[in-house]
Structure formats: C-alpha cells, structure tokens
C-alpha cells in the first residue's frame, strides 16, 4: 500500500538536508519497490514568513492525514526578535503536542569509522550504542502557568512550570521498558528527585511501572551526574529515560560522543506508532546555504521511519547499510572530517549514499 509522507523542511539547513533524504527515498522507490507519496508543507520561520504563523492549520491537517512526517529543522536568528507565540520553535512544539508524539527516541550510536571524529578518546566511545528516550509533550516545555510579568517590586520576572501527571510518566515509562526489553534490558531513569517534587514523582511512578518488567534492570540517576557519566563512561548506559528538558540537554551531549550532532536521527511517536522523524540538530544558521551540512542524521531518520512506522525492516537496513558504506569509502562532511578521509559537501554525501544503496 502507498504510504503518505508529509515533508516539512523548515528553516536554515532544513531544506538542504531534507533534499538529500528525498534522494534516498526516490532511490528506494525506483530500485526497491517502495511505494510512497510525499506532500510538502510549511513549518517554522518559513511558515511565519509566508503565512504569518509558524504552525499553519494547513500544515497540521497535512501532518495529521499523512502516515508519517519527515522534518528538517526550525528556527534561526532572523526570527529571534519575534514574540514566543510565533517563534519558529512553536511550530515544532505545536506538531509534537497536537499529534501527541510523546515518545522521542534518540539513538546515539558511534560508527566505528568515526571513532576519531569524536572529541572523546576512542576507548571511551568506541562501540557506543545508547538509546535516549525523551518524554516530548509534557514537562516544563508545556507546563502552565508560564510567561513573563512584573513582580511586586516592579521587577521583570520570568516563570515556567515543571509538571507531569502520573499517566504521562507511566506511558513513557512503559515505552522505555519495552525498548529496553529489545536491547540489553537496562533502563536508567534520569531525574532530579533530590530537589524537584515533580521528578520525585517521576522516580516513584517509574519504579511502579518497572514491577511489570522484572526482566529489565532499572536504575536511577540524577541529571547532573548523568551529564557527567555521559562523558566519563557513556558505555555504561543502555536505555536512558528522561523528561522533556533533561532529554533535550542530554541528547545534545550524547550526540558529541558519536562524532557530530549531524549524525543523530530521532523518532517521535504517538501511542499508535505514528511518528515524526527528524535529525536532533537544529537549523544551523551559521552554515546555511553553504552546502556543507551533514545530511546523515536526516537520512538515518528516514531509516527510522521505515523501521518504526512502516515496519519495512528490509529498506531500513538498506538505508543504514548505505550510510555505513559511504563512511567506509572515506566520505565525510566537514563536521565528521578527520585526516585521511575525503571531505565532501551535503549533496555529494547524499549522492554517495544513494550510490551505495544501488550497489548493495
Ligand atoms: C530538539 C530541539 C527543540 C527542542 C527546539 C528546536 C524547540 O532542540 O528537538 O532537541 O528543544 O526540543
Ligand atoms: Mg535540542
């Protein structure tokens, strides 16, 4: 059956990297019988410029109707002076929230070819394979009340609310334990239970849910320690379960273990497995338009879509193998370049991956 993919390129390097993922998709269609229909829609700053809102109703409708969503990146300095309510990020957060994409999978895998691209010592990162599971539709990102006001002294004050209901914690915890069951059966839940009541509840509920998964070893770690352990000895982790904010921070940190933030894909899923797939990096305004961005995170996100939303393991494997082949051949974008390899641009990397796909 033909699957429909909503393509939301967004801002900055978004369109450049999404183009490369579409090349890969095109090759899967022409060579391997994948049946796909794509529909493009505006999101973020691009949507604001064209329609006056970062999250047009039409985009939500297209995303809702599609079987899956591929997203590039949103945001950039151009839109930073805007009010929060119309910032590009609102478009992304709106999609996550409206589609109830609460489970965000962020795998951090170090490809052996890139062991020298990481700023960490090879022995610390080689063989790294962590899954960060980030809660994506709750916590301080969405908690009310929020805003800015004048306090009693006439001073400006900013405030946000960290809030999680039991059911929100429970549903993400179940996803975490299920993922751990398919991996090394270890789940480390990250919190700040020594200071924040909300995360004390988080820990309590995760322990309760854990009773249903006796085959998974559950541990708990304060977020500050988790940040340190990620750079000290990252291979101690199998699955890390985090709230929205901690996962945002720790996944950027984990990205550097893999050589570059340009390598990390992500999947954001709802309860039924419908998903939005995007690289974890941002719109990278500093390199926009230069043709040097790394498209691999986006191409691997497409691989995750095939695997998780479409259950198409064969084509998902093909995409991952093609990425590995291109790396094996020594091709590198600037962010993962190291001596003795060949530095190429965004489009060349897309072409190299497509060529490898054809060959394999
Ligand atoms: C991410 C990004 C987003 C987030 C931004 C762009 C709103 O940093 O997906 O990690 O904070 O969730
Ligand atoms: Mg982030």
CSV table of C-alpha atoms and ligand atoms in Angstrom, one decimal:
chain,number,residue,atom,x,y,z
A,1,UNK,CA,0.0,0.0,0.0
A,2,UNK,CA,1.2,3.5,-0.8
A,3,UNK,CA,2.3,5.4,2.3
A,4,UNK,CA,1.9,9.1,2.6
A,5,UNK,CA,4.8,11.2,4.0
A,6,UNK,CA,4.4,14.8,5.0
A,7,UNK,CA,7.7,16.6,4.2
A,8,UNK,CA,8.4,19.6,6.4
A,9,UNK,CA,11.8,21.1,5.5
A,10,UNK,CA,11.6,24.1,7.7
A,11,UNK,CA,14.4,26.6,8.1
A,12,UNK,CA,18.2,27.0,7.8
A,13,UNK,CA,19.9,23.9,6.6
A,14,UNK,CA,16.5,22.0,6.8
A,15,UNK,CA,15.7,22.2,3.1
A,16,UNK,CA,19.3,21.2,2.2
A,17,UNK,CA,19.3,18.0,4.3
A,18,UNK,CA,15.8,17.0,3.6
A,19,UNK,CA,16.6,17.2,-0.2
A,20,UNK,CA,19.2,14.5,0.4
A,21,UNK,CA,16.8,12.3,2.3
A,22,UNK,CA,14.3,12.7,-0.5
A,23,UNK,CA,17.0,11.5,-3.0
A,24,UNK,CA,17.4,8.4,-0.9
A,25,UNK,CA,13.6,7.9,-0.8
A,26,UNK,CA,13.5,8.3,-4.6
A,27,UNK,CA,16.1,5.6,-5.0
A,28,UNK,CA,14.1,3.2,-2.7
A,29,UNK,CA,11.1,3.9,-4.9
A,30,UNK,CA,12.8,3.3,-8.2
A,31,UNK,CA,15.1,0.5,-7.2
A,32,UNK,CA,13.4,-1.4,-4.4
A,33,UNK,CA,9.7,-1.0,-5.0
A,34,UNK,CA,8.9,1.3,-2.1
A,35,UNK,CA,5.5,3.0,-2.6
A,36,UNK,CA,5.5,6.5,-1.3
A,37,UNK,CA,3.6,9.7,-1.9
A,38,UNK,CA,5.0,12.9,-0.4
A,39,UNK,CA,3.4,16.2,0.3
A,40,UNK,CA,5.3,19.3,1.4
A,41,UNK,CA,4.1,21.7,4.0
A,42,UNK,CA,5.5,24.8,5.7
A,43,UNK,CA,6.7,24.9,9.3
A,44,UNK,CA,8.7,27.3,11.5
A,45,UNK,CA,10.1,30.5,10.2
A,46,UNK,CA,9.4,29.6,6.6
A,47,UNK,CA,5.7,29.3,7.5
A,48,UNK,CA,5.8,32.5,9.5
A,49,UNK,CA,7.3,34.4,6.5
A,50,UNK,CA,4.7,33.0,4.1
A,51,UNK,CA,1.6,32.8,6.3
A,52,UNK,CA,2.3,34.9,9.5
A,53,UNK,CA,2.3,31.8,11.7
A,54,UNK,CA,4.9,29.1,12.3
A,55,UNK,CA,2.3,26.5,12.5
A,56,UNK,CA,-0.4,26.9,9.8
A,57,UNK,CA,-3.6,25.0,10.1
A,58,UNK,CA,-3.0,23.5,6.7
A,59,UNK,CA,0.3,22.1,7.9
A,60,UNK,CA,-1.4,20.4,10.8
A,61,UNK,CA,-4.0,19.0,8.5
A,62,UNK,CA,-1.4,17.6,6.1
A,63,UNK,CA,0.6,16.1,9.1
A,64,UNK,CA,-2.5,14.6,10.6
A,65,UNK,CA,-3.5,13.0,7.3
A,66,UNK,CA,-0.1,11.6,6.5
A,67,UNK,CA,1.1,8.2,7.6
A,68,UNK,CA,4.4,9.7,8.7
A,69,UNK,CA,6.2,13.0,8.9
A,70,UNK,CA,9.8,13.9,7.9
A,71,UNK,CA,11.0,17.2,9.3
A,72,UNK,CA,14.2,19.1,8.7
A,73,UNK,CA,14.8,21.9,11.3
A,74,UNK,CA,13.2,25.1,12.5
A,75,UNK,CA,14.5,28.4,13.8
A,76,UNK,CA,17.1,31.0,13.1
A,77,UNK,CA,18.4,34.4,14.2
A,78,UNK,CA,16.0,36.1,11.8
A,79,UNK,CA,13.0,35.2,13.9
A,80,UNK,CA,14.6,35.5,17.4
A,81,UNK,CA,13.1,39.0,18.0
A,82,UNK,CA,9.6,37.7,17.5
A,83,UNK,CA,7.2,37.0,20.3
A,84,UNK,CA,7.4,33.4,21.7
A,85,UNK,CA,3.9,32.7,20.4
A,86,UNK,CA,5.0,33.0,16.8
A,87,UNK,CA,8.6,31.8,17.1
A,88,UNK,CA,9.6,29.0,14.6
A,89,UNK,CA,10.0,26.6,17.5
A,90,UNK,CA,6.3,27.0,18.3
A,91,UNK,CA,5.6,25.2,15.0
A,92,UNK,CA,7.6,22.2,16.0
A,93,UNK,CA,6.3,22.1,19.6
A,94,UNK,CA,2.7,22.5,18.2
A,95,UNK,CA,3.2,19.5,16.0
A,96,UNK,CA,4.6,17.4,18.8
A,97,UNK,CA,1.7,18.4,21.1
A,98,UNK,CA,-1.2,18.3,18.6
A,99,UNK,CA,-0.2,14.9,17.3
A,100,UNK,CA,0.6,13.6,20.8
A,101,UNK,CA,4.1,12.5,19.8
A,102,UNK,CA,5.1,11.8,23.4
A,103,UNK,CA,7.8,9.2,22.9
A,104,UNK,CA,11.0,10.6,21.4
A,105,UNK,CA,13.7,8.0,20.6
A,106,UNK,CA,17.2,9.4,20.2
A,107,UNK,CA,19.7,6.7,19.5
A,108,UNK,CA,23.3,7.6,19.9
A,109,UNK,CA,25.4,5.1,18.0
A,110,UNK,CA,29.1,5.6,17.2
A,111,UNK,CA,30.0,4.2,13.8
A,112,UNK,CA,33.5,2.7,14.1
A,113,UNK,CA,34.6,4.7,11.1
A,114,UNK,CA,34.0,7.9,13.1
A,115,UNK,CA,35.9,7.0,16.2
A,116,UNK,CA,38.4,9.7,15.5
A,117,UNK,CA,35.8,12.3,14.8
A,118,UNK,CA,34.6,12.4,18.4
A,119,UNK,CA,36.3,14.8,20.8
A,120,UNK,CA,36.4,12.0,23.3
A,121,UNK,CA,39.0,9.3,23.5
A,122,UNK,CA,38.4,6.3,21.2
A,123,UNK,CA,38.4,3.9,24.2
A,124,UNK,CA,35.6,5.9,25.9
A,125,UNK,CA,33.3,6.0,22.9
A,126,UNK,CA,34.1,3.0,20.6
A,127,UNK,CA,31.2,0.6,20.4
A,128,UNK,CA,28.8,3.2,21.9
A,129,UNK,CA,25.1,2.3,21.4
A,130,UNK,CA,22.7,4.2,23.7
A,131,UNK,CA,19.1,4.9,23.3
A,132,UNK,CA,17.8,8.1,24.9
A,133,UNK,CA,14.1,8.0,25.3
A,134,UNK,CA,12.8,11.6,25.9
A,135,UNK,CA,9.3,12.5,27.0
A,136,UNK,CA,8.2,15.0,24.4
A,137,UNK,CA,4.8,16.5,25.1
A,138,UNK,CA,4.9,17.4,28.8
A,139,UNK,CA,7.1,18.8,31.5
A,140,UNK,CA,8.4,22.4,31.6
A,141,UNK,CA,8.1,22.8,27.8
A,142,UNK,CA,4.3,22.8,28.1
A,143,UNK,CA,3.5,23.4,31.8
A,144,UNK,CA,1.2,26.2,32.8
A,145,UNK,CA,1.4,28.8,34.1
A,146,UNK,CA,4.2,30.3,32.1
A,147,UNK,CA,5.2,33.7,31.0
A,148,UNK,CA,6.7,37.0,32.0
A,149,UNK,CA,5.4,39.5,34.4
A,150,UNK,CA,6.3,42.3,36.7
A,151,UNK,CA,6.7,41.2,40.3
A,152,UNK,CA,5.7,43.1,43.4
A,153,UNK,CA,8.9,45.2,43.2
A,154,UNK,CA,8.2,46.2,39.7
A,155,UNK,CA,11.0,44.0,38.5
A,156,UNK,CA,10.7,41.8,35.4
A,157,UNK,CA,10.2,38.1,36.2
A,158,UNK,CA,10.0,35.0,34.0
A,159,UNK,CA,8.4,31.8,35.1
A,160,UNK,CA,7.7,28.3,33.8
A,161,UNK,CA,6.1,25.2,35.4
A,162,UNK,CA,7.5,21.8,35.6
A,163,UNK,CA,4.5,19.4,35.8
A,164,UNK,CA,3.9,15.8,35.0
A,165,UNK,CA,0.8,13.7,35.7
A,166,UNK,CA,1.1,10.2,36.8
A,167,UNK,CA,-0.3,8.9,33.5
A,168,UNK,CA,2.1,10.9,31.4
A,169,UNK,CA,5.0,9.4,33.3
A,170,UNK,CA,3.5,5.9,33.2
A,171,UNK,CA,3.1,5.9,29.4
A,172,UNK,CA,6.6,7.0,28.6
A,173,UNK,CA,8.0,4.6,31.2
A,174,UNK,CA,6.2,1.7,29.5
A,175,UNK,CA,7.8,2.6,26.2
A,176,UNK,CA,11.2,2.8,27.9
A,177,UNK,CA,10.9,-0.7,29.5
A,178,UNK,CA,9.7,-2.2,26.2
A,179,UNK,CA,12.6,-0.7,24.3
A,180,UNK,CA,15.0,-2.0,27.0
A,181,UNK,CA,13.5,-5.5,26.7
A,182,UNK,CA,14.6,-5.5,23.0
A,183,UNK,CA,18.1,-4.3,23.8
A,184,UNK,CA,20.4,-5.0,26.7
A,185,UNK,CA,17.5,-4.9,29.3
A,186,UNK,CA,18.9,-2.0,31.3
A,187,UNK,CA,16.9,1.2,31.9
A,188,UNK,CA,18.4,4.2,33.6
A,189,UNK,CA,15.8,6.8,34.6
A,190,UNK,CA,17.1,10.3,34.9
A,191,UNK,CA,15.6,12.8,37.4
A,192,UNK,CA,16.4,15.4,40.0
A,193,UNK,CA,14.5,13.8,42.7
A,194,UNK,CA,16.7,15.3,45.4
A,195,UNK,CA,15.4,18.7,44.6
A,196,UNK,CA,12.3,18.7,42.4
A,197,UNK,CA,9.0,17.2,43.6
A,198,UNK,CA,7.8,16.6,40.1
A,199,UNK,CA,10.8,14.3,39.4
A,200,UNK,CA,10.4,12.6,42.7
A,201,UNK,CA,7.0,11.5,41.4
A,202,UNK,CA,8.7,10.6,38.2
A,203,UNK,CA,11.0,8.2,40.0
A,204,UNK,CA,8.1,6.7,42.1
A,205,UNK,CA,6.0,6.0,39.0
A,206,UNK,CA,8.9,4.6,37.0
A,207,UNK,CA,9.6,2.2,39.9
A,208,UNK,CA,5.9,1.2,39.9
A,209,UNK,CA,5.8,0.5,36.2
A,210,UNK,CA,9.1,-1.4,36.5
A,211,UNK,CA,7.4,-4.0,38.6
A,212,UNK,CA,5.7,-5.2,35.3
A,213,UNK,CA,9.1,-5.7,33.7
A,214,UNK,CA,11.1,-7.9,36.0
A,215,UNK,CA,13.5,-8.8,33.2
A,216,UNK,CA,14.7,-5.2,32.9
A,217,UNK,CA,17.2,-3.8,35.4
A,218,UNK,CA,16.1,-0.4,36.5
A,219,UNK,CA,18.5,2.2,37.9
A,220,UNK,CA,18.1,5.9,38.7
A,221,UNK,CA,20.5,8.8,38.2
A,222,UNK,CA,20.3,12.5,39.0
A,223,UNK,CA,20.6,14.5,35.8
A,224,UNK,CA,23.8,16.3,36.8
A,225,UNK,CA,25.5,13.0,37.4
A,226,UNK,CA,24.0,11.6,34.2
A,227,UNK,CA,25.6,14.5,32.2
A,228,UNK,CA,28.9,13.8,33.8
A,229,UNK,CA,28.6,10.0,33.3
A,230,UNK,CA,27.8,10.5,29.7
A,231,UNK,CA,31.2,12.0,29.0
A,232,UNK,CA,33.1,9.9,31.6
A,233,UNK,CA,31.9,6.5,30.8
A,234,UNK,CA,29.0,6.6,28.3
A,235,UNK,CA,29.0,2.8,27.6
A,236,UNK,CA,27.6,2.1,31.0
A,237,UNK,CA,24.2,3.1,29.6
A,238,UNK,CA,21.7,1.1,27.5
A,239,UNK,CA,18.4,3.0,27.6
A,240,UNK,CA,18.1,6.4,29.3
A,241,UNK,CA,14.7,7.5,30.2
A,242,UNK,CA,14.3,11.3,30.6
A,243,UNK,CA,11.7,14.0,30.9
A,244,UNK,CA,11.4,16.6,28.1
A,245,UNK,CA,14.0,19.2,29.3
A,246,UNK,CA,16.7,16.7,30.6
A,247,UNK,CA,16.4,14.7,27.4
A,248,UNK,CA,16.8,17.8,25.3
A,249,UNK,CA,20.1,18.6,27.0
A,250,UNK,CA,21.5,15.1,27.4
A,251,UNK,CA,20.8,14.1,23.8
A,252,UNK,CA,22.9,17.0,22.6
A,253,UNK,CA,25.6,15.8,24.9
A,254,UNK,CA,25.3,12.2,23.7
A,255,UNK,CA,25.5,13.5,20.1
A,256,UNK,CA,29.0,14.7,20.6
A,257,UNK,CA,30.0,11.2,21.7
A,258,UNK,CA,29.1,10.0,18.2
A,259,UNK,CA,31.4,12.4,16.5
A,260,UNK,CA,28.9,15.1,15.5
A,261,UNK,CA,25.4,16.2,16.2
A,262,UNK,CA,25.0,15.8,12.4
A,263,UNK,CA,24.8,12.0,13.0
A,264,UNK,CA,21.8,11.7,15.3
A,265,UNK,CA,18.4,10.8,14.0
A,266,UNK,CA,15.2,10.8,16.0
A,267,UNK,CA,11.7,9.4,16.0
A,268,UNK,CA,8.8,11.0,17.9
A,269,UNK,CA,5.9,8.6,18.2
A,270,UNK,CA,2.3,8.6,19.4
A,271,UNK,CA,0.6,5.7,21.2
A,272,UNK,CA,-0.3,4.0,17.8
A,273,UNK,CA,3.2,4.3,16.4
A,274,UNK,CA,2.6,7.1,14.1
A,275,UNK,CA,5.7,9.2,14.0
A,276,UNK,CA,7.6,12.3,13.1
A,277,UNK,CA,11.2,11.8,12.1
A,278,UNK,CA,13.9,14.5,12.3
A,279,UNK,CA,17.5,15.0,13.0
A,280,UNK,CA,18.1,16.1,16.5
A,281,UNK,CA,20.2,19.0,15.4
A,282,UNK,CA,18.9,22.5,14.7
A,283,UNK,CA,18.8,24.7,11.7
A,284,UNK,CA,22.5,25.6,11.9
A,285,UNK,CA,22.2,29.2,10.6
A,286,UNK,CA,26.0,29.6,10.6
A,287,UNK,CA,26.4,27.1,7.8
A,288,UNK,CA,23.1,27.5,6.0
A,289,UNK,CA,23.4,27.8,2.2
A,290,UNK,CA,27.0,26.7,2.2
A,291,UNK,CA,26.2,23.2,1.1
A,292,UNK,CA,28.3,21.6,3.8
A,293,UNK,CA,25.7,20.4,6.3
A,294,UNK,CA,25.7,16.7,7.2
A,295,UNK,CA,22.6,15.0,5.8
A,296,UNK,CA,23.2,11.7,7.6
A,297,UNK,CA,21.1,12.4,10.6
A,298,UNK,CA,18.1,13.2,8.3
A,299,UNK,CA,18.8,10.1,6.1
A,300,UNK,CA,19.0,7.9,9.2
A,301,UNK,CA,15.7,9.5,10.4
A,302,UNK,CA,14.2,8.3,7.2
A,303,UNK,CA,15.6,4.8,8.0
A,304,UNK,CA,13.9,5.0,11.4
A,305,UNK,CA,10.6,5.9,9.7
A,306,UNK,CA,10.8,2.8,7.5
A,307,UNK,CA,11.6,0.7,10.6
A,308,UNK,CA,9.3,2.1,13.2
A,309,UNK,CA,6.3,3.5,11.3
A,310,UNK,CA,6.2,1.3,8.2
A,311,UNK,CA,7.7,-1.9,9.6
A,312,UNK,CA,9.8,-2.1,6.5
A,313,UNK,CA,13.0,-3.6,8.0
A,314,UNK,CA,14.5,-4.5,4.7
A,315,UNK,CA,14.6,-1.0,3.4
A,316,UNK,CA,15.5,0.4,6.8
A,317,UNK,CA,18.5,-1.9,6.8
A,318,UNK,CA,19.4,-0.8,3.3
A,319,UNK,CA,19.5,2.8,4.3
A,320,UNK,CA,21.6,2.2,7.3
A,321,UNK,CA,24.0,-0.1,5.3
A,322,UNK,CA,24.3,2.6,2.6
A,323,UNK,CA,25.3,5.2,5.2
A,324,UNK,CA,27.9,2.8,6.6
A,325,UNK,CA,29.2,2.1,3.1
A,326,UNK,CA,29.6,5.8,2.3
A,327,UNK,CA,31.6,6.2,5.5
A,328,UNK,CA,33.6,3.1,4.7
A,329,UNK,CA,34.6,4.6,1.4
A,330,UNK,CA,36.0,7.5,3.4
A,331,UNK,CA,33.4,10.2,2.6
A,332,UNK,CA,32.9,12.8,5.3
A,333,UNK,CA,31.1,16.1,5.6
A,334,UNK,CA,33.1,18.8,7.4
A,335,UNK,CA,31.7,18.1,10.8
A,336,UNK,CA,33.0,14.5,10.8
A,337,UNK,CA,36.1,15.0,8.8
A,338,UNK,CA,39.4,13.6,10.1
A,339,UNK,CA,42.8,13.3,8.5
A,340,UNK,CA,43.0,10.7,5.8
A,341,UNK,CA,39.3,10.9,4.8
A,342,UNK,CA,37.7,12.8,1.9
A,343,UNK,CA,35.8,16.0,2.7
A,344,UNK,CA,32.6,16.4,0.7
A,345,UNK,CA,29.5,18.6,0.7
A,346,UNK,CA,25.9,17.9,1.6
A,347,UNK,CA,24.7,16.9,-1.9
A,348,UNK,CA,27.8,14.7,-2.6
A,349,UNK,CA,27.1,12.9,0.7
A,350,UNK,CA,23.5,12.3,-0.4
A,351,UNK,CA,24.8,11.1,-3.8
A,352,UNK,CA,27.4,8.8,-2.2
A,353,UNK,CA,24.7,7.2,0.0
A,354,UNK,CA,22.4,6.7,-3.0
A,355,UNK,CA,25.2,5.2,-5.0
A,356,UNK,CA,25.9,2.8,-2.1
A,357,UNK,CA,22.2,2.0,-1.9
A,358,UNK,CA,22.2,1.0,-5.5
A,359,UNK,CA,25.2,-1.2,-5.2
A,360,UNK,CA,24.2,-3.1,-2.0
B,1,LIG,C1,15.3,19.4,19.9
B,1,LIG,C2,15.3,20.9,19.7
B,1,LIG,C3,14.0,21.5,20.0
B,1,LIG,C4,13.7,21.2,21.5
B,1,LIG,C5,13.8,23.0,19.7
B,1,LIG,C6,14.2,23.4,18.3
B,1,LIG,C7,12.5,23.5,20.1
B,1,LIG,O1,16.4,21.4,20.5
B,1,LIG,O2,14.5,18.8,19.2
B,1,LIG,O3,16.1,18.9,20.6
B,1,LIG,O4,14.1,22.0,22.4
B,1,LIG,O5,13.0,20.2,21.7
B,2,LIG,MG1,17.6,20.0,21.4
